[in-house]
Amino acid sequence: GSEMCIRDSNIPNTLKDEVAKTWGKPNSSDRLRKMRNTINTALGAQKAKTNASQQAIEKWEQDLSYIDNVLKI
């Protein structure tokens, strides 16, 4: 579905090869791990804010739960 468009999409050609390598190939465990780490970093930064967005926190926590429990990396 559209929720996971990054996971199964190609990295745009405008990105340097080295950056693209860190994301792995579409539908790979490397891509999923990178997505999980990126979401987790954003979640931690959001939680550290004094005026944190509860909506963002809830959505990212749901994303992490989906990755961990459904996609199971």
JSON list of N, CA and C in Angstrom, two decimals, residues 46-47 51-61:
[
{"chain": "A", "resi": 46, "resn": "GLN", "atom": "N", "xyz": [11.39, 13.65, 18.55]},
{"chain": "A", "resi": 46, "resn": "GLN", "atom": "CA", "xyz": [10.08, 14.24, 18.81]},
{"chain": "A", "resi": 46, "resn": "GLN", "atom": "C", "xyz": [9.73, 14.15, 20.30]},
{"chain": "A", "resi": 47, "resn": "LYS", "atom": "N", "xyz": [10.01, 13.00, 20.90]},
{"chain": "A", "resi": 47, "resn": "LYS", "atom": "CA", "xyz": [9.71, 12.81, 22.32]},
{"chain": "A", "resi": 47, "resn": "LYS", "atom": "C", "xyz": [10.54, 13.75, 23.20]},
{"chain": "A", "resi": 51, "resn": "ASN", "atom": "N", "xyz": [7.33, 20.62, 23.31]},
{"chain": "A", "resi": 51, "resn": "ASN", "atom": "CA", "xyz": [6.00, 20.71, 22.71]},
{"chain": "A", "resi": 51, "resn": "ASN", "atom": "C", "xyz": [5.87, 19.63, 21.63]},
{"chain": "A", "resi": 52, "resn": "ALA", "atom": "N", "xyz": [6.04, 18.37, 22.04]},
{"chain": "A", "resi": 52, "resn": "ALA", "atom": "CA", "xyz": [6.07, 17.25, 21.10]},
{"chain": "A", "resi": 52, "resn": "ALA", "atom": "C", "xyz": [4.72, 17.04, 20.43]},
{"chain": "A", "resi": 53, "resn": "SER", "atom": "N", "xyz": [4.75, 16.60, 19.19]},
{"chain": "A", "resi": 53, "resn": "SER", "atom": "CA", "xyz": [3.54, 16.27, 18.45]},
{"chain": "A", "resi": 53, "resn": "SER", "atom": "C", "xyz": [3.08, 14.87, 18.83]},
{"chain": "A", "resi": 54, "resn": "GLN", "atom": "N", "xyz": [2.00, 14.79, 19.57]},
{"chain": "A", "resi": 54, "resn": "GLN", "atom": "CA", "xyz": [1.47, 13.48, 19.98]},
{"chain": "A", "resi": 54, "resn": "GLN", "atom": "C", "xyz": [1.02, 12.68, 18.77]},
{"chain": "A", "resi": 55, "resn": "GLN", "atom": "N", "xyz": [0.51, 13.36, 17.75]},
{"chain": "A", "resi": 55, "resn": "GLN", "atom": "CA", "xyz": [0.08, 12.66, 16.54]},
{"chain": "A", "resi": 55, "resn": "GLN", "atom": "C", "xyz": [1.27, 11.99, 15.85]},
{"chain": "A", "resi": 56, "resn": "ALA", "atom": "N", "xyz": [2.38, 12.70, 15.72]},
{"chain": "A", "resi": 56, "resn": "ALA", "atom": "CA", "xyz": [3.58, 12.12, 15.10]},
{"chain": "A", "resi": 56, "resn": "ALA", "atom": "C", "xyz": [4.09, 10.95, 15.93]},
{"chain": "A", "resi": 57, "resn": "ILE", "atom": "N", "xyz": [4.13, 11.12, 17.25]},
{"chain": "A", "resi": 57, "resn": "ILE", "atom": "CA", "xyz": [4.62, 10.06, 18.13]},
{"chain": "A", "resi": 57, "resn": "ILE", "atom": "C", "xyz": [3.76, 8.80, 17.98]},
{"chain": "A", "resi": 58, "resn": "GLU", "atom": "N", "xyz": [2.45, 8.97, 18.01]},
{"chain": "A", "resi": 58, "resn": "GLU", "atom": "CA", "xyz": [1.55, 7.82, 17.89]},
{"chain": "A", "resi": 58, "resn": "GLU", "atom": "C", "xyz": [1.70, 7.13, 16.55]},
{"chain": "A", "resi": 59, "resn": "LYS", "atom": "N", "xyz": [1.79, 7.91, 15.47]},
{"chain": "A", "resi": 59, "resn": "LYS", "atom": "CA", "xyz": [1.93, 7.31, 14.13]},
{"chain": "A", "resi": 59, "resn": "LYS", "atom": "C", "xyz": [3.25, 6.57, 13.99]},
{"chain": "A", "resi": 60, "resn": "TRP", "atom": "N", "xyz": [4.34, 7.17, 14.48]},
{"chain": "A", "resi": 60, "resn": "TRP", "atom": "CA", "xyz": [5.64, 6.50, 14.38]},
{"chain": "A", "resi": 60, "resn": "TRP", "atom": "C", "xyz": [5.69, 5.25, 15.26]},
{"chain": "A", "resi": 61, "resn": "GLU", "atom": "N", "xyz": [5.07, 5.30, 16.43]},
{"chain": "A", "resi": 61, "resn": "GLU", "atom": "CA", "xyz": [5.01, 4.11, 17.28]},
{"chain": "A", "resi": 61, "resn": "GLU", "atom": "C", "xyz": [4.22, 3.00, 16.59]}
]
